[in-house]
Short mmCIF file of C-alpha atoms and ligand atoms in Angstrom, two decimals:
data_model
loop_
_atom_site.label_atom_id
_atom_site.label_comp_id
_atom_site.label_asym_id
_atom_site.label_seq_id
_atom_site.Cartn_x
_atom_site.Cartn_y
_atom_site.Cartn_z
CA MET A 273 98.52 124.32 94.34
CA THR A 274 99.52 120.91 95.75
CA PRO A 275 102.72 120.66 97.87
CA ILE A 276 105.00 118.95 95.33
CA GLN A 277 103.74 121.10 92.47
CA ASP A 278 104.52 124.15 94.63
CA CYS A 279 108.03 122.84 95.23
CA ILE A 280 108.62 122.20 91.53
CA ILE A 281 106.76 125.06 89.88
CA ASN A 282 107.28 127.86 92.43
CA LYS A 283 110.69 126.52 93.55
CA ASN A 284 109.45 126.78 97.13
CA THR A 285 112.35 125.94 99.45
CA LYS A 286 110.47 126.56 102.72
CA SER A 287 108.19 123.57 102.91
CA LYS A 288 109.67 120.12 102.45
CA PRO A 289 106.88 117.85 101.21
CA LEU A 290 107.15 114.22 102.26
CA TRP A 291 106.18 110.85 100.85
CA ILE A 292 107.89 107.45 100.68
CA MET A 293 108.61 105.20 97.73
CA ARG A 294 106.49 102.05 98.07
CA GLN A 295 104.55 103.72 100.89
CA ALA A 296 101.52 101.56 100.10
CA GLY A 297 102.98 98.14 100.72
CA ARG A 298 104.11 95.25 102.78
CA TYR A 299 105.55 97.09 105.83
CA LEU A 300 101.94 98.14 106.67
CA PRO A 301 99.89 95.60 108.68
CA GLU A 302 96.68 96.93 107.10
CA PHE A 303 98.12 96.22 103.64
CA ARG A 304 99.26 92.71 104.63
CA GLU A 305 95.75 92.00 105.88
CA ILE A 306 94.21 92.81 102.50
CA ARG A 307 97.04 91.06 100.65
CA ALA A 308 96.55 87.85 102.68
CA LYS A 309 93.00 87.63 101.36
CA ASN A 310 93.97 88.47 97.77
CA SER A 311 96.58 86.08 96.46
CA ASP A 312 96.49 87.36 92.87
CA PHE A 313 98.52 90.59 92.89
CA ILE A 314 97.45 91.76 89.42
CA LYS A 315 93.79 91.21 90.28
CA LEU A 316 94.33 93.23 93.45
CA CYS A 317 95.81 96.11 91.41
CA LEU A 318 92.76 95.91 89.14
CA ASN A 319 90.26 95.97 92.01
CA GLU A 320 89.52 99.70 92.03
CA SER A 321 87.88 99.70 95.43
CA LEU A 322 90.71 97.80 97.19
CA SER A 323 93.48 99.60 95.27
CA SER A 324 91.99 102.98 96.28
CA GLU A 325 91.78 101.82 99.87
CA ILE A 326 95.41 100.62 99.85
CA THR A 327 96.55 103.91 98.26
CA ILE A 328 95.11 105.95 101.12
CA GLN A 329 96.28 103.63 103.94
CA PRO A 330 99.64 105.41 104.37
CA ILE A 331 97.95 108.83 104.07
CA LYS A 332 95.63 107.97 106.95
CA ARG A 333 98.48 106.70 109.08
CA PHE A 334 101.22 109.25 108.35
CA ASN A 335 99.50 112.17 106.63
CA PHE A 336 102.02 112.12 103.77
CA ASP A 337 101.81 114.98 101.25
CA ALA A 338 101.27 112.69 98.29
CA ALA A 339 99.33 109.55 97.46
CA ILE A 340 100.96 107.18 94.98
CA ILE A 341 98.46 105.04 93.26
CA PHE A 342 98.60 101.36 94.21
CA SER A 343 99.50 99.68 90.95
CA ASP A 344 102.72 98.37 89.43
CA ILE A 345 105.08 99.26 86.60
CA LEU A 346 104.42 95.76 85.20
CA MET A 347 100.80 96.65 84.49
CA LEU A 348 102.17 97.84 81.14
CA PRO A 349 103.19 94.38 79.82
CA TYR A 350 99.93 93.08 81.34
CA GLY A 351 97.98 95.71 79.36
CA LEU A 352 99.78 94.54 76.21
CA GLY A 353 98.69 90.95 76.78
CA GLN A 354 101.94 89.48 78.12
CA GLU A 355 101.19 87.28 81.10
CA VAL A 356 102.42 88.73 84.44
CA LYS A 357 102.31 86.78 87.71
CA PHE A 358 103.79 87.42 91.14
CA GLU A 359 104.94 84.35 93.01
CA LYS A 360 105.65 84.45 96.72
CA GLY A 361 109.36 84.97 97.34
CA LEU A 362 110.15 84.87 93.62
CA GLY A 363 108.89 88.26 92.51
CA PRO A 364 107.43 88.85 89.06
CA LYS A 365 107.23 86.14 86.40
CA LEU A 366 106.30 87.10 82.87
CA GLY A 367 105.00 84.90 80.07
CA LYS A 368 105.96 84.58 76.43
CA LEU A 369 106.77 87.80 74.59
CA ASP A 370 105.20 87.96 71.13
CA LEU A 371 106.22 91.13 69.28
CA ASP A 372 103.69 90.66 66.46
CA LEU A 373 100.89 90.37 68.99
CA ILE A 374 101.76 93.38 71.14
CA GLU A 375 102.43 95.52 68.08
CA ASN A 376 98.82 95.10 67.05
CA VAL A 377 97.20 95.96 70.38
CA SER A 378 94.94 98.97 69.92
CA LYS A 379 94.93 102.04 72.13
CA ASP A 380 91.34 101.28 73.20
CA GLU A 381 92.04 97.65 73.99
CA PHE A 382 95.03 98.65 76.15
CA SER A 383 93.17 101.46 77.97
CA LYS A 384 90.20 99.20 78.61
CA LYS A 385 92.38 96.54 80.22
CA LEU A 386 93.83 99.10 82.61
CA ASN A 387 90.64 101.07 83.11
CA SER A 388 90.36 100.22 86.81
CA VAL A 389 93.77 101.82 87.45
CA TYR A 390 92.38 105.08 86.08
CA LYS A 391 89.17 104.70 88.07
CA SER A 392 91.23 104.18 91.20
CA ILE A 393 93.15 107.42 90.50
CA SER A 394 89.92 109.34 90.11
CA ASN A 395 88.50 107.77 93.33
CA VAL A 396 91.59 108.74 95.27
CA SER A 397 91.78 112.26 93.88
CA SER A 398 88.18 112.96 94.85
CA ASN A 399 88.56 111.50 98.35
CA PRO A 400 88.46 114.35 100.95
CA ILE A 401 91.50 112.88 102.72
CA CYS A 402 93.55 113.71 99.61
CA LYS A 403 92.50 117.33 99.49
CA ASN A 404 95.58 119.45 98.81
CA LYS A 405 97.74 116.37 98.32
CA ASP A 406 99.56 115.36 95.18
CA ILE A 407 98.28 112.32 93.38
CA ILE A 408 101.27 110.59 91.82
CA GLY A 409 100.74 108.67 88.63
CA PHE A 410 103.71 106.57 87.53
CA VAL A 411 105.25 104.39 84.87
CA GLY A 412 108.43 102.36 84.53
CA ALA A 413 110.92 103.86 82.09
CA PRO A 414 111.03 102.09 78.70
CA TRP A 415 114.40 100.49 79.49
CA THR A 416 113.27 99.00 82.82
CA ILE A 417 110.03 97.68 81.30
CA LEU A 418 112.01 96.16 78.42
CA ILE A 419 114.29 94.34 80.89
CA TYR A 420 111.32 92.66 82.58
CA MET A 421 109.56 91.87 79.28
CA ILE A 422 112.62 90.17 77.80
CA ASN A 423 114.16 88.69 80.95
CA LYS A 424 110.70 87.59 82.21
CA MET A 425 111.81 87.86 85.82
CA SER A 426 113.63 90.25 88.10
CA PRO A 427 117.22 90.92 87.00
CA LYS A 428 117.98 90.56 90.72
CA LYS A 429 117.35 86.82 90.37
CA ASN A 430 119.01 86.23 87.04
CA LEU A 431 119.90 88.28 83.98
CA SER A 432 120.98 86.72 80.75
CA LYS A 433 123.47 89.11 79.15
CA GLU A 434 122.40 87.86 75.73
CA ILE A 435 119.41 90.15 75.90
CA PHE A 436 121.73 93.06 75.12
CA ASN A 437 122.88 91.50 71.83
CA ASP A 438 119.94 92.00 69.49
CA LYS A 439 119.90 95.77 69.05
CA ILE A 440 117.27 95.68 66.31
CA PHE A 441 114.88 93.79 68.58
CA ILE A 442 115.61 96.18 71.46
CA ARG A 443 114.89 99.23 69.28
CA LYS A 444 111.61 97.78 68.05
CA LEU A 445 110.41 96.75 71.50
CA LEU A 446 111.44 100.09 73.05
CA SER A 447 109.37 101.97 70.50
CA ILE A 448 106.26 99.86 71.19
CA ILE A 449 106.73 100.29 74.96
CA GLU A 450 107.18 104.04 74.54
CA LYS A 451 103.98 104.34 72.51
CA PHE A 452 101.90 102.60 75.20
CA LEU A 453 103.62 104.34 78.12
CA LYS A 454 102.52 107.64 76.57
CA ILE A 455 98.92 106.40 76.50
CA HIS A 456 99.19 105.12 80.09
CA ILE A 457 100.56 108.49 81.25
CA GLU A 458 97.87 110.43 79.43
CA ASN A 459 95.10 108.27 80.92
CA GLN A 460 96.49 108.72 84.44
CA ILE A 461 96.63 112.50 84.04
CA LYS A 462 93.09 112.59 82.67
CA ALA A 463 91.97 110.61 85.75
CA GLY A 464 93.52 113.16 88.12
CA ALA A 465 97.27 112.52 88.56
CA SER A 466 98.93 115.84 89.53
CA ILE A 467 102.45 114.61 88.91
CA ILE A 468 104.10 111.75 87.02
CA GLN A 469 107.09 109.75 88.22
CA ILE A 470 109.17 107.66 85.83
CA PHE A 471 110.92 104.76 87.59
CA ASP A 472 114.05 103.56 85.81
CA SER A 473 114.97 101.01 88.45
CA TRP A 474 117.40 99.18 86.18
CA ALA A 475 119.06 102.17 84.48
CA GLY A 476 122.29 101.17 86.24
CA LEU A 477 122.47 97.85 84.34
CA LEU A 478 123.38 99.42 81.03
CA GLU A 479 126.97 100.35 80.26
CA ASP A 480 126.87 101.12 76.51
CA ASN A 481 124.11 102.64 74.40
CA ILE A 482 122.91 104.70 77.40
CA SER A 483 122.09 107.60 75.16
CA GLU A 484 119.98 105.54 72.75
CA PHE A 485 118.29 103.13 75.19
CA ILE A 486 117.85 105.32 78.27
CA TYR A 487 118.20 109.04 77.53
CA GLU A 488 116.27 109.21 74.26
CA PRO A 489 113.17 107.16 75.17
CA THR A 490 112.98 108.82 78.61
CA LEU A 491 113.37 112.28 77.05
CA ASN A 492 110.46 111.46 74.72
CA LEU A 493 108.27 110.57 77.72
CA VAL A 494 109.36 113.67 79.66
CA GLN A 495 108.45 115.89 76.70
CA HIS A 496 105.10 114.12 76.42
CA VAL A 497 104.27 114.77 80.11
CA LYS A 498 105.37 118.40 79.83
CA LYS A 499 103.00 118.90 76.89
CA LEU A 500 100.18 117.69 79.13
CA ASP A 501 101.09 120.41 81.63
CA VAL A 502 101.96 118.20 84.57
CA PRO A 503 105.37 118.10 86.32
CA VAL A 504 107.50 114.99 85.83
CA THR A 505 110.03 113.35 88.16
CA CYS A 506 112.65 110.88 86.95
CA PHE A 507 114.30 108.19 89.05
CA PRO A 508 117.23 106.80 87.01
CA ARG A 509 118.39 104.46 89.78
CA GLY A 510 122.06 103.55 89.65
CA ILE A 511 122.91 105.75 86.68
CA LYS A 512 126.52 106.92 86.95
CA ASP A 513 126.09 110.54 85.91
CA TYR A 514 122.93 112.16 87.33
CA LYS A 515 124.15 115.61 86.24
CA ASN A 516 124.44 114.57 82.61
CA PHE A 517 121.11 112.70 82.80
CA CYS A 518 119.36 115.87 84.03
CA GLU A 519 120.99 118.05 81.38
CA VAL A 520 119.90 115.75 78.56
CA VAL A 521 116.50 114.44 79.74
CA LYS A 522 115.43 117.65 81.55
CA PRO A 523 112.94 116.29 84.08
CA ASP A 524 111.21 118.84 86.34
CA MET A 525 112.58 117.01 89.38
CA VAL A 526 115.06 114.17 89.91
CA ASN A 527 114.82 111.45 92.56
CA ILE A 528 118.34 110.50 93.68
CA ASP A 529 119.21 106.98 94.81
CA TYR A 530 121.01 106.20 98.06
CA ASN A 531 124.41 105.80 96.40
CA VAL A 532 124.38 109.44 95.26
CA ASP A 533 126.40 111.80 97.46
CA PRO A 534 123.94 114.60 98.36
CA ASN A 535 126.78 117.04 99.11
CA LYS A 536 128.09 116.59 95.59
CA ILE A 537 124.74 116.64 93.78
CA ILE A 538 123.59 119.88 95.43
CA ASN A 539 126.39 121.70 93.59
CA GLU A 540 125.77 119.96 90.29
CA ILE A 541 122.00 119.96 89.87
CA LYS A 542 119.87 123.07 89.63
CA ILE A 543 116.43 121.41 89.37
CA PRO A 544 114.36 120.33 92.41
CA VAL A 545 115.57 117.12 94.06
CA GLN A 546 113.64 114.32 95.75
CA GLY A 547 114.75 111.45 97.97
CA GLY A 548 118.12 109.92 98.75
CA LEU A 549 117.89 108.39 102.22
CA ASP A 550 118.96 104.75 102.26
CA PRO A 551 115.89 102.63 103.19
CA LYS A 552 118.21 100.44 105.30
CA ILE A 553 118.62 103.37 107.73
CA LEU A 554 115.02 102.66 108.77
CA LEU A 555 116.21 99.26 110.01
CA THR A 556 118.75 100.81 112.45
CA ASP A 557 117.79 102.91 115.50
CA LYS A 558 115.91 106.16 116.02
CA GLU A 559 118.90 108.28 116.87
CA ASN A 560 120.78 107.21 113.80
CA LEU A 561 117.64 107.75 111.71
CA ARG A 562 117.23 111.33 113.02
CA ILE A 563 120.89 112.11 112.22
CA GLU A 564 120.58 110.80 108.67
CA VAL A 565 117.22 112.51 107.98
CA ILE A 566 118.54 115.84 109.28
CA LYS A 567 121.64 115.46 107.12
CA TYR A 568 119.49 115.50 103.96
CA LEU A 569 117.27 118.32 105.26
CA GLN A 570 120.34 120.46 106.08
CA ILE A 571 122.04 119.87 102.75
CA PHE A 572 118.86 120.75 100.80
CA LYS A 573 117.73 123.54 103.16
CA ASP A 574 117.87 126.24 100.48
CA HIS A 575 116.98 124.00 97.54
CA PRO A 576 113.49 122.87 96.42
CA TYR A 577 113.49 119.40 97.98
CA VAL A 578 110.90 116.65 98.50
CA PHE A 579 111.79 114.29 101.31
CA ASN A 580 111.78 110.63 100.23
CA LEU A 581 113.98 107.55 100.21
CA GLY A 582 116.68 106.51 97.74
CA HIS A 583 114.67 103.36 96.87
CA GLY A 584 111.51 101.63 98.08
CA ILE A 585 110.84 101.12 101.80
CA LEU A 586 111.79 97.60 102.89
CA PRO A 587 108.97 95.24 103.93
CA GLU A 588 110.60 94.54 107.32
CA THR A 589 110.56 98.26 108.33
CA LYS A 590 108.92 98.95 111.71
CA ILE A 591 106.03 101.41 111.87
CA ASP A 592 107.57 103.38 114.76
CA MET A 593 110.66 104.08 112.64
CA VAL A 594 108.44 105.59 109.93
CA GLU A 595 106.69 107.65 112.61
CA GLU A 596 110.07 108.92 113.79
CA LEU A 597 111.04 109.83 110.21
CA VAL A 598 107.80 111.76 109.71
CA LYS A 599 108.22 113.60 113.01
CA THR A 600 111.83 114.55 112.22
CA VAL A 601 110.93 115.94 108.80
CA ARG A 602 107.89 117.84 110.11
CA ASP A 603 109.77 119.32 113.11
CA PHE A 604 112.78 120.48 111.10
CA LYS A 605 113.19 124.24 111.04
O1 1CP B 66 102.68 91.86 98.28
C1 1CP B 66 103.39 91.66 97.31
O2 1CP B 66 104.01 90.60 97.11
C2 1CP B 66 103.47 92.72 96.28
C3 1CP B 66 104.59 93.64 96.48
C4 1CP B 66 104.42 94.81 95.50
C5 1CP B 66 103.86 96.08 95.79
C6 1CP B 66 103.30 96.54 97.08
C7 1CP B 66 104.76 94.81 94.13
C8 1CP B 66 105.30 93.68 93.37
N1 1CP B 66 104.42 96.03 93.59
C9 1CP B 66 103.88 96.83 94.55
C10 1CP B 66 103.34 98.19 94.37
C11 1CP B 66 104.15 99.17 93.62
N2 1CP B 66 105.20 98.90 92.76
C12 1CP B 66 103.96 100.58 93.63
C13 1CP B 66 102.79 101.33 94.26
C14 1CP B 66 102.85 101.51 95.70
C15 1CP B 66 103.78 102.48 96.31
O3 1CP B 66 104.79 102.94 95.81
O4 1CP B 66 103.49 102.86 97.44
C16 1CP B 66 104.96 101.14 92.83
C17 1CP B 66 105.23 102.62 92.58
C18 1CP B 66 105.72 100.07 92.30
C19 1CP B 66 106.83 100.30 91.35
C20 1CP B 66 107.68 99.19 90.94
N3 1CP B 66 107.34 97.88 90.76
C21 1CP B 66 109.04 99.33 90.56
C22 1CP B 66 109.79 100.64 90.51
C23 1CP B 66 110.28 101.07 91.84
C24 1CP B 66 111.36 100.22 92.45
O5 1CP B 66 111.11 99.71 93.54
O6 1CP B 66 112.43 100.08 91.84
C25 1CP B 66 109.51 98.05 90.19
C26 1CP B 66 110.91 97.71 89.72
C27 1CP B 66 108.43 97.16 90.31
C28 1CP B 66 108.43 95.70 89.98
C29 1CP B 66 107.95 94.91 91.15
N4 1CP B 66 106.64 94.77 91.51
C30 1CP B 66 106.56 94.02 92.67
C31 1CP B 66 107.88 93.65 93.04
C32 1CP B 66 108.23 92.80 94.24
C33 1CP B 66 108.73 94.26 92.11
C34 1CP B 66 110.24 94.28 92.12
C35 1CP B 66 110.80 93.02 91.66
C36 1CP B 66 112.29 93.09 91.44
O7 1CP B 66 113.03 93.13 92.43
O8 1CP B 66 112.69 93.07 90.29
#
């Protein structure tokens, strides 16, 4: 059994598997080198040979316990035919959203457009370097995908509050997104994903209708993954009540964000926990980093726990700080 599966299924508290959100990315010089030669990010995600290579870059360097496939949550709107572009410094930019058009996309058409993502998963899972490692397939949660599809850019840059007004439109779009996320999950598992992570990066934006727009669609996805016999991790970033989220949505594991107090959550949540460390700690010094890493390892000593961050690693992170993090986790007794 792979390390994270062992943690989740056997509730193993002895080993603390380790991987890092956004581990295949811009803090790695070897990634930047490939990226510099490939200006179209979506095309890069769809290049199965390069995306497999990028996926294993952090495994080669740090021997992490899991490989997360180099792709993006916005491959879903791309697969549905909405234009998705990444502009330097601006982040994602999406094109016109046509509900009639995306409603009529067939399962085959969608799967074909994303076929190289699945091929990349199967390449990575059969690579000897990934022997006994988890292969993490992932999707964005319906709510987070909806935000990008309607807002057409990162809510970090600008978010028009009007998008919350048309509840009928939101319901309709959420149900289309959910249908295709299920297909995307199924295809990733068939290709060799040993675990699925659902990123709800913008869960914290919603104040009302949390039950209808976040809990229900995410619960439907969680139940779908469980039926396919693969463990599922949820990351409802910024949500106010993780305890309630876990009770309703029932993921196999929850990834906490860096604003969650680990001392509080350990008494509230019975399921395995992943993550928590603030990625900004990696921008400080080694001594401070060791103290913070050990804090999480101590708190979760007798709990099934996967070491990870409370959000993605920052592009300006230095390699030697990641090395120090890895060493601290591996040496912890
Ligand atoms: O070089 C570049 O400009 C591209 C940067 C980049 C990378 C490396 C983007 C654009 N996506 C990715 C890969 C990626 N994205 C992975 C696979 C690699 C890994 O984890 O190691 C994953 C899991 C994601 C997931 C993702 N994309 C999320 C959820 C996690 C999170 O960070 O909250 C989100 C919200 C996105 C959207 C996205 N894609 C890229 C950017 C810069 C963003 C965020 C934009 C924003 O701030 O809204």
